[in-house]
Structure formats: structure tokens, C-alpha cells
């Protein structure tokens, strides 16, 4: 079975500087990979976690990330959601 994110993913603040919050809702408990990728496709940060059904909120620290355009990828079984993130200082 494929799980999916029920609604759009909230990503705030955007532009971000020291951290970014992600908020999303899942139909079922699922393991998701959350990646931060730069605009050249290089993986900057990756985290794999089990998330519960319902609303989930996570905070990604951006302390060691250079300013620029990045993409947050949330990958689950059978789907990938991608969000553009602007990092400024």
C-alpha cells in the first residue's frame, strides 16, 4: 500500500536562516526520508524517521548550511514531495 501526504506541506519560515519547520499530515504511520538538496542536486542533510498518522511537525536545523536555493524532499513509499526553500542570513 502507498501512503501519502494528505494536504500540502507547510514549510516556514521561508526564506529561512537558522532553522525551518515542516508540517504535514499523513494517512498512516510511515517511514519517511527527509532530505535537503542544493540546487546542484547535492545532498546536504538527510534524516529517516517513523512518523505517525495525523499531523506531524519537525524542525530542521540550518546552522551549517550556506545561503542559497535548496529543495526539501520528503520521500515515502510510492511518493516524493519537493519544496523549494530559500536560505538567507
N, CA, C and O atoms as CSV, one atom per row, in Angstrom:
chain,resi,resn,atom,element,x,y,z
A,1,UNK,N,N,0.845,-1.187,0.000
A,1,UNK,CA,C,0.000,0.000,0.000
A,1,UNK,C,C,0.881,1.237,0.000
A,1,UNK,O,O,1.987,1.226,0.541
A,2,UNK,N,N,0.394,2.275,-0.595
A,2,UNK,CA,C,1.135,3.529,-0.625
A,2,UNK,C,C,0.531,4.509,0.352
A,2,UNK,O,O,-0.685,4.701,0.396
A,3,UNK,N,N,1.383,5.119,1.125
A,3,UNK,CA,C,0.913,6.184,1.994
A,3,UNK,C,C,1.138,7.485,1.261
A,3,UNK,O,O,1.998,7.574,0.384
A,4,UNK,N,N,0.370,8.488,1.619
A,4,UNK,CA,C,0.650,9.767,1.006
A,4,UNK,C,C,0.374,10.870,2.003
A,4,UNK,O,O,-0.274,10.673,3.032
A,5,UNK,N,N,0.883,12.027,1.666
A,5,UNK,CA,C,0.650,13.193,2.492
A,5,UNK,C,C,-0.716,13.742,2.113
A,5,UNK,O,O,-1.000,13.968,0.937
A,6,UNK,N,N,-1.563,13.955,3.121
A,6,UNK,CA,C,-2.960,14.329,2.880
A,6,UNK,C,C,-3.125,15.717,2.308
A,6,UNK,O,O,-3.982,15.940,1.453
A,7,UNK,N,N,-2.324,16.643,2.762
A,7,UNK,CA,C,-2.526,18.026,2.340
A,7,UNK,C,C,-1.170,18.574,1.937
A,7,UNK,O,O,-0.171,17.855,1.943
A,8,UNK,N,N,-1.141,19.835,1.592
A,8,UNK,CA,C,0.143,20.401,1.218
A,8,UNK,C,C,1.041,20.476,2.448
A,8,UNK,O,O,0.563,20.515,3.582
A,9,UNK,N,N,2.327,20.495,2.208
A,9,UNK,CA,C,3.303,20.578,3.288
A,9,UNK,C,C,3.527,22.051,3.598
A,9,UNK,O,O,3.805,22.845,2.699
A,10,UNK,N,N,3.407,22.408,4.855
A,10,UNK,CA,C,3.751,23.764,5.264
A,10,UNK,C,C,5.225,23.811,5.610
A,10,UNK,O,O,5.746,22.950,6.320
A,11,UNK,N,N,5.883,24.831,5.094
A,11,UNK,CA,C,7.322,24.992,5.290
A,11,UNK,C,C,7.524,26.439,5.714
A,11,UNK,O,O,7.311,27.350,4.913
A,12,UNK,N,N,7.933,26.668,6.967
A,12,UNK,CA,C,8.043,28.048,7.449
A,12,UNK,C,C,9.148,28.149,8.483
A,12,UNK,O,O,9.395,27.146,9.153
A,13,UNK,N,N,9.825,29.249,8.672
A,13,UNK,CA,C,9.758,30.406,7.758
A,13,UNK,C,C,10.439,30.093,6.432
A,13,UNK,O,O,11.338,29.253,6.379
A,14,UNK,N,N,10.027,30.749,5.383
A,14,UNK,CA,C,10.666,30.600,4.072
A,14,UNK,C,C,10.577,31.947,3.372
A,14,UNK,O,O,9.480,32.343,2.980
A,15,UNK,N,N,11.679,32.672,3.195
A,15,UNK,CA,C,13.083,32.306,3.417
A,15,UNK,C,C,13.405,32.024,4.894
A,15,UNK,O,O,12.799,32.592,5.802
A,16,UNK,N,N,14.376,31.130,5.098
A,16,UNK,CA,C,14.785,30.704,6.431
A,16,UNK,C,C,16.245,31.080,6.663
A,16,UNK,O,O,16.983,31.360,5.719
A,17,UNK,N,N,16.651,31.081,7.937
A,17,UNK,CA,C,18.067,31.306,8.221
A,17,UNK,C,C,18.637,30.227,9.129
A,17,UNK,O,O,19.486,29.453,8.686
A,18,UNK,N,N,18.198,30.144,10.393
A,18,UNK,CA,C,18.819,29.171,11.292
A,18,UNK,C,C,18.060,27.844,11.395
A,18,UNK,O,O,18.628,26.842,11.828
A,19,UNK,N,N,16.790,27.831,11.004
A,19,UNK,CA,C,16.011,26.593,11.051
A,19,UNK,C,C,14.808,26.738,10.127
A,19,UNK,O,O,14.454,27.841,9.711
A,20,UNK,N,N,14.189,25.604,9.816
A,20,UNK,CA,C,12.924,25.618,9.078
A,20,UNK,C,C,12.011,24.563,9.698
A,20,UNK,O,O,12.464,23.484,10.080
A,21,UNK,N,N,10.730,24.885,9.792
A,21,UNK,CA,C,9.733,23.949,10.302
A,21,UNK,C,C,8.977,23.329,9.137
A,21,UNK,O,O,8.646,24.008,8.165
A,22,UNK,N,N,8.710,22.045,9.244
A,22,UNK,CA,C,7.871,21.351,8.270
A,22,UNK,C,C,6.655,20.815,9.003
A,22,UNK,O,O,6.762,20.278,10.105
A,23,UNK,N,N,5.513,20.965,8.383
A,23,UNK,CA,C,4.274,20.463,8.973
A,23,UNK,C,C,3.504,19.743,7.873
A,23,UNK,O,O,3.281,20.298,6.797
A,24,UNK,N,N,3.097,18.501,8.148
A,24,UNK,CA,C,2.373,17.734,7.147
A,24,UNK,C,C,1.499,16.704,7.842
A,24,UNK,O,O,1.718,16.371,9.007
A,25,UNK,N,N,0.522,16.210,7.128
A,25,UNK,CA,C,-0.430,15.255,7.672
A,25,UNK,C,C,-0.347,13.950,6.885
A,25,UNK,O,O,-0.320,13.963,5.654
A,26,UNK,N,N,-0.307,12.836,7.590
A,26,UNK,CA,C,-0.199,11.517,6.961
A,26,UNK,C,C,-1.459,10.687,7.201
A,26,UNK,O,O,-2.115,10.808,8.236
A,27,UNK,N,N,-1.778,9.843,6.219
A,27,UNK,CA,C,-2.913,8.924,6.377
A,27,UNK,C,C,-2.592,7.802,7.360
A,27,UNK,O,O,-3.435,7.420,8.173
A,28,UNK,N,N,-1.378,7.279,7.283
A,28,UNK,CA,C,-0.975,6.142,8.116
A,28,UNK,C,C,0.417,6.396,8.685
A,28,UNK,O,O,1.146,7.264,8.206
A,29,UNK,N,N,0.776,5.630,9.713
A,29,UNK,CA,C,2.151,5.668,10.204
A,29,UNK,C,C,3.072,5.313,9.049
A,29,UNK,O,O,2.796,4.361,8.320
A,30,UNK,N,N,4.145,6.041,8.866
A,30,UNK,CA,C,5.074,5.699,7.800
A,30,UNK,C,C,6.464,6.177,8.065
A,30,UNK,O,O,6.700,7.143,8.792
A,31,UNK,N,N,7.395,5.458,7.442
A,31,UNK,CA,C,8.794,5.841,7.485
A,31,UNK,C,C,9.016,6.791,6.316
A,31,UNK,O,O,8.689,6.469,5.174
A,32,UNK,N,N,9.575,7.965,6.607
A,32,UNK,CA,C,9.845,8.955,5.567
A,32,UNK,C,C,11.311,9.334,5.598
A,32,UNK,O,O,11.934,9.373,6.658
A,33,UNK,N,N,11.853,9.612,4.432
A,33,UNK,CA,C,13.195,10.197,4.315
A,33,UNK,C,C,13.005,11.672,4.045
A,33,UNK,O,O,12.301,12.054,3.111
A,34,UNK,N,N,13.625,12.493,4.854
A,34,UNK,CA,C,13.557,13.936,4.655
A,34,UNK,C,C,14.956,14.410,4.298
A,34,UNK,O,O,15.893,14.268,5.084
A,35,UNK,N,N,15.085,14.977,3.103
A,35,UNK,CA,C,16.396,15.368,2.576
A,35,UNK,C,C,16.404,16.851,2.240
A,35,UNK,O,O,15.389,17.418,1.836
A,36,UNK,N,N,17.553,17.460,2.413
A,36,UNK,CA,C,17.778,18.825,1.947
A,36,UNK,C,C,18.821,18.728,0.846
A,36,UNK,O,O,19.921,18.219,1.065
A,37,UNK,N,N,18.470,19.219,-0.343
A,37,UNK,CA,C,19.319,19.081,-1.526
A,37,UNK,C,C,19.600,20.478,-2.065
A,37,UNK,O,O,18.690,21.303,-2.140
A,38,UNK,N,N,20.846,20.755,-2.442
A,38,UNK,CA,C,21.126,22.077,-3.022
A,38,UNK,C,C,20.711,22.109,-4.490
A,38,UNK,O,O,20.290,21.094,-5.043
A,39,UNK,N,N,20.832,23.279,-5.118
A,39,UNK,CA,C,20.316,23.396,-6.490
A,39,UNK,C,C,21.188,22.683,-7.517
A,39,UNK,O,O,20.847,22.663,-8.699
A,40,UNK,N,N,22.312,22.094,-7.087
A,40,UNK,CA,C,23.101,21.245,-7.978
A,40,UNK,C,C,22.771,19.767,-7.766
A,40,UNK,O,O,23.348,18.892,-8.412
A,41,UNK,N,N,21.832,19.502,-6.849
A,41,UNK,CA,C,21.443,18.122,-6.591
A,41,UNK,C,C,22.263,17.428,-5.524
A,41,UNK,O,O,22.100,16.228,-5.303
A,42,UNK,N,N,23.149,18.167,-4.853
A,42,UNK,CA,C,23.990,17.571,-3.811
A,42,UNK,C,C,23.206,17.462,-2.503
A,42,UNK,O,O,22.549,18.412,-2.077
A,43,UNK,N,N,23.288,16.294,-1.877
A,43,UNK,CA,C,22.600,16.066,-0.615
A,43,UNK,C,C,23.322,16.802,0.510
A,43,UNK,O,O,24.517,16.598,0.724
A,44,UNK,N,N,22.598,17.654,1.224
A,44,UNK,CA,C,23.170,18.448,2.303
A,44,UNK,C,C,22.830,17.829,3.658
A,44,UNK,O,O,23.638,17.859,4.586
A,45,UNK,N,N,21.642,17.277,3.757
A,45,UNK,CA,C,21.142,16.765,5.024
A,45,UNK,C,C,20.138,15.668,4.716
A,45,UNK,O,O,19.373,15.771,3.758
A,46,UNK,N,N,20.141,14.619,5.528
A,46,UNK,CA,C,19.176,13.548,5.331
A,46,UNK,C,C,18.783,12.977,6.678
A,46,UNK,O,O,19.623,12.810,7.562
A,47,UNK,N,N,17.505,12.680,6.828
A,47,UNK,CA,C,17.010,12.120,8.074
A,47,UNK,C,C,15.902,11.135,7.736
A,47,UNK,O,O,14.987,11.455,6.976
A,48,UNK,N,N,15.985,9.946,8.297
A,48,UNK,CA,C,14.967,8.922,8.106
A,48,UNK,C,C,14.274,8.704,9.434
A,48,UNK,O,O,14.934,8.412,10.431
A,49,UNK,N,N,12.962,8.837,9.471
A,49,UNK,CA,C,12.243,8.655,10.729
A,49,UNK,C,C,10.891,8.027,10.478
A,49,UNK,O,O,10.354,8.066,9.371
A,50,UNK,N,N,10.356,7.446,11.538
A,50,UNK,CA,C,8.994,6.936,11.511
A,50,UNK,C,C,8.073,8.048,11.987
A,50,UNK,O,O,8.284,8.620,13.056
A,51,UNK,N,N,7.059,8.352,11.201
A,51,UNK,CA,C,6.101,9.398,11.550
A,51,UNK,C,C,4.734,8.768,11.760
A,51,UNK,O,O,4.408,7.747,11.153
A,52,UNK,N,N,3.941,9.383,12.623
A,52,UNK,CA,C,2.613,8.870,12.947
A,52,UNK,C,C,1.572,9.411,11.986
A,52,UNK,O,O,1.781,10.441,11.343
A,53,UNK,N,N,0.450,8.713,11.889
A,53,UNK,CA,C,-0.663,9.237,11.116
A,53,UNK,C,C,-1.144,10.516,11.790
A,53,UNK,O,O,-0.981,10.691,12.997
A,54,UNK,N,N,-1.736,11.401,11.005
A,54,UNK,CA,C,-2.157,12.689,11.537
A,54,UNK,C,C,-1.113,13.750,11.259
A,54,UNK,O,O,-0.272,13.596,10.374
A,55,UNK,N,N,-1.176,14.828,12.022
A,55,UNK,CA,C,-0.299,15.975,11.766
A,55,UNK,C,C,1.068,15.757,12.412
A,55,UNK,O,O,1.157,15.393,13.584
A,56,UNK,N,N,2.118,15.981,11.647
A,56,UNK,CA,C,3.495,15.894,12.133
A,56,UNK,C,C,4.168,17.235,11.949
A,56,UNK,O,O,3.944,17.924,10.953
A,57,UNK,N,N,5.002,17.606,12.918
A,57,UNK,CA,C,5.798,18.831,12.823
A,57,UNK,C,C,7.236,18.487,13.136
A,57,UNK,O,O,7.521,17.849,14.150
A,58,UNK,N,N,8.148,18.906,12.270
A,58,UNK,CA,C,9.567,18.719,12.566
A,58,UNK,C,C,10.305,20.011,12.275
A,58,UNK,O,O,9.872,20.826,11.460
A,59,UNK,N,N,11.426,20.180,12.957
A,59,UNK,CA,C,12.285,21.346,12.745
A,59,UNK,C,C,13.624,20.861,12.218
A,59,UNK,O,O,14.255,19.989,12.815
A,60,UNK,N,N,14.060,21.432,11.091
A,60,UNK,CA,C,15.382,21.113,10.544
A,60,UNK,C,C,16.331,22.250,10.882
A,60,UNK,O,O,16.056,23.399,10.536
A,61,UNK,N,N,17.448,21.957,11.554
A,61,UNK,CA,C,18.439,22.995,11.826
A,61,UNK,C,C,19.206,23.328,10.548
A,61,UNK,O,O,19.543,22.435,9.770
A,62,UNK,N,N,19.477,24.606,10.337
A,62,UNK,CA,C,20.186,25.047,9.131
A,62,UNK,C,C,21.499,25.751,9.483
A,62,UNK,O,O,22.033,26.516,8.680
A,63,UNK,N,N,22.015,25.489,10.689
A,63,UNK,CA,C,23.189,26.219,11.182
A,63,UNK,C,C,24.395,26.129,10.250
A,63,UNK,O,O,25.104,27.117,10.059
A,64,UNK,N,N,24.631,24.964,9.674
A,64,UNK,CA,C,25.841,24.773,8.861
A,64,UNK,C,C,25.556,24.797,7.371
A,64,UNK,O,O,26.347,24.293,6.572
A,65,UNK,N,N,24.423,25.383,6.996
A,65,UNK,CA,C,24.026,25.392,5.591
A,65,UNK,C,C,24.279,26.781,5.011
A,65,UNK,O,O,23.861,27.783,5.592
A,66,UNK,N,N,24.959,26.843,3.871
A,66,UNK,CA,C,25.230,28.126,3.209
A,66,UNK,C,C,23.945,28.720,2.658
A,66,UNK,O,O,22.975,28.002,2.413
A,67,UNK,N,N,23.940,30.023,2.464
A,67,UNK,CA,C,22.733,30.625,1.891
A,67,UNK,C,C,22.583,30.219,0.431
A,67,UNK,O,O,23.563,29.898,-0.240
A,68,UNK,N,N,21.357,30.237,-0.048
A,68,UNK,CA,C,21.087,29.850,-1.430
A,68,UNK,C,C,19.727,29.188,-1.554
A,68,UNK,O,O,18.924,29.193,-0.621
A,69,UNK,N,N,19.489,28.619,-2.724
A,69,UNK,CA,C,18.234,27.929,-3.019
A,69,UNK,C,C,18.433,26.433,-2.769
A,69,UNK,O,O,19.400,25.836,-3.243
A,70,UNK,N,N,17.512,25.846,-2.027
A,70,UNK,CA,C,17.566,24.417,-1.713
A,70,UNK,C,C,16.201,23.806,-1.972
A,70,UNK,O,O,15.208,24.506,-2.172
A,71,UNK,N,N,16.179,22.489,-1.964
A,71,UNK,CA,C,14.920,21.761,-2.098
A,71,UNK,C,C,14.814,20.783,-0.938
A,71,UNK,O,O,15.753,20.046,-0.636
A,72,UNK,N,N,13.657,20.792,-0.295
A,72,UNK,CA,C,13.375,19.800,0.731
A,72,UNK,C,C,12.609,18.689,0.031
A,72,UNK,O,O,11.585,18.936,-0.606
A,73,UNK,N,N,13.111,17.458,0.153
A,73,UNK,CA,C,12.427,16.312,-0.433
A,73,UNK,C,C,11.928,15.419,0.689
A,73,UNK,O,O,12.688,15.020,1.571
A,74,UNK,N,N,10.656,15.117,0.643
A,74,UNK,CA,C,10.069,14.177,1.588
A,74,UNK,C,C,9.686,12.946,0.783
A,74,UNK,O,O,8.798,12.989,-0.068
A,75,UNK,N,N,10.378,11.840,1.072
A,75,UNK,CA,C,10.183,10.618,0.291
A,75,UNK,C,C,9.543,9.558,1.162
A,75,UNK,O,O,9.997,9.283,2.272
A,76,UNK,N,N,8.483,8.970,0.640
A,76,UNK,CA,C,7.837,7.852,1.316
A,76,UNK,C,C,7.672,6.731,0.315
A,76,UNK,O,O,8.172,6.809,-0.808
A,77,UNK,N,N,6.974,5.692,0.720
A,77,UNK,CA,C,6.759,4.565,-0.182
A,77,UNK,C,C,5.806,5.007,-1.287
A,77,UNK,O,O,4.621,5.218,-1.032
A,78,UNK,N,N,6.303,5.147,-2.497
A,78,UNK,CA,C,5.447,5.475,-3.624
A,78,UNK,C,C,5.224,6.955,-3.882
A,78,UNK,O,O,4.410,7.301,-4.739
A,79,UNK,N,N,5.913,7.840,-3.176
A,79,UNK,CA,C,5.754,9.264,-3.475
A,79,UNK,C,C,6.986,10.060,-3.064
A,79,UNK,O,O,7.747,9.658,-2.184
A,80,UNK,N,N,7.157,11.194,-3.722
A,80,UNK,CA,C,8.173,12.176,-3.331
A,80,UNK,C,C,7.512,13.542,-3.404
A,80,UNK,O,O,6.902,13.886,-4.417
A,81,UNK,N,N,7.628,14.313,-2.346
A,81,UNK,CA,C,7.152,15.696,-2.356
A,81,UNK,C,C,8.387,16.579,-2.321
A,81,UNK,O,O,9.319,16.320,-1.560
A,82,UNK,N,N,8.396,17.617,-3.138
A,82,UNK,CA,C,9.564,18.502,-3.178
A,82,UNK,C,C,9.120,19.942,-2.956
A,82,UNK,O,O,8.154,20.407,-3.561
A,83,UNK,N,N,9.840,20.641,-2.078
A,83,UNK,CA,C,9.552,22.031,-1.755
A,83,UNK,C,C,10.792,22.867,-1.966
A,83,UNK,O,O,11.902,22.433,-1.659
A,84,UNK,N,N,10.610,24.049,-2.483
A,84,UNK,CA,C,11.731,24.965,-2.661
A,84,UNK,C,C,11.927,25.754,-1.372
A,84,UNK,O,O,10.960,26.242,-0.786
A,85,UNK,N,N,13.173,25.879,-0.931
A,85,UNK,CA,C,13.493,26.615,0.284
A,85,UNK,C,C,14.601,27.610,-0.013
A,85,UNK,O,O,15.623,27.264,-0.606
A,86,UNK,N,N,14.388,28.841,0.403
A,86,UNK,CA,C,15.374,29.904,0.234
A,86,UNK,C,C,16.070,30.107,1.573
A,86,UNK,O,O,15.407,30.399,2.568
A,87,UNK,N,N,17.393,29.959,1.620
A,87,UNK,CA,C,18.122,30.177,2.867
A,87,UNK,C,C,18.896,31.481,2.752
A,87,UNK,O,O,19.696,31.668,1.835
A,88,UNK,N,N,18.643,32.374,3.694
A,88,UNK,CA,C,19.267,33.707,3.711
A,88,UNK,C,C,19.913,33.913,5.075
A,88,UNK,O,O,19.638,33.165,6.013
A,89,UNK,N,N,20.767,34.919,5.190
A,89,UNK,CA,C,21.354,35.232,6.504
A,89,UNK,C,C,21.168,36.690,6.812
A,89,UNK,O,O,21.591,37.156,7.870
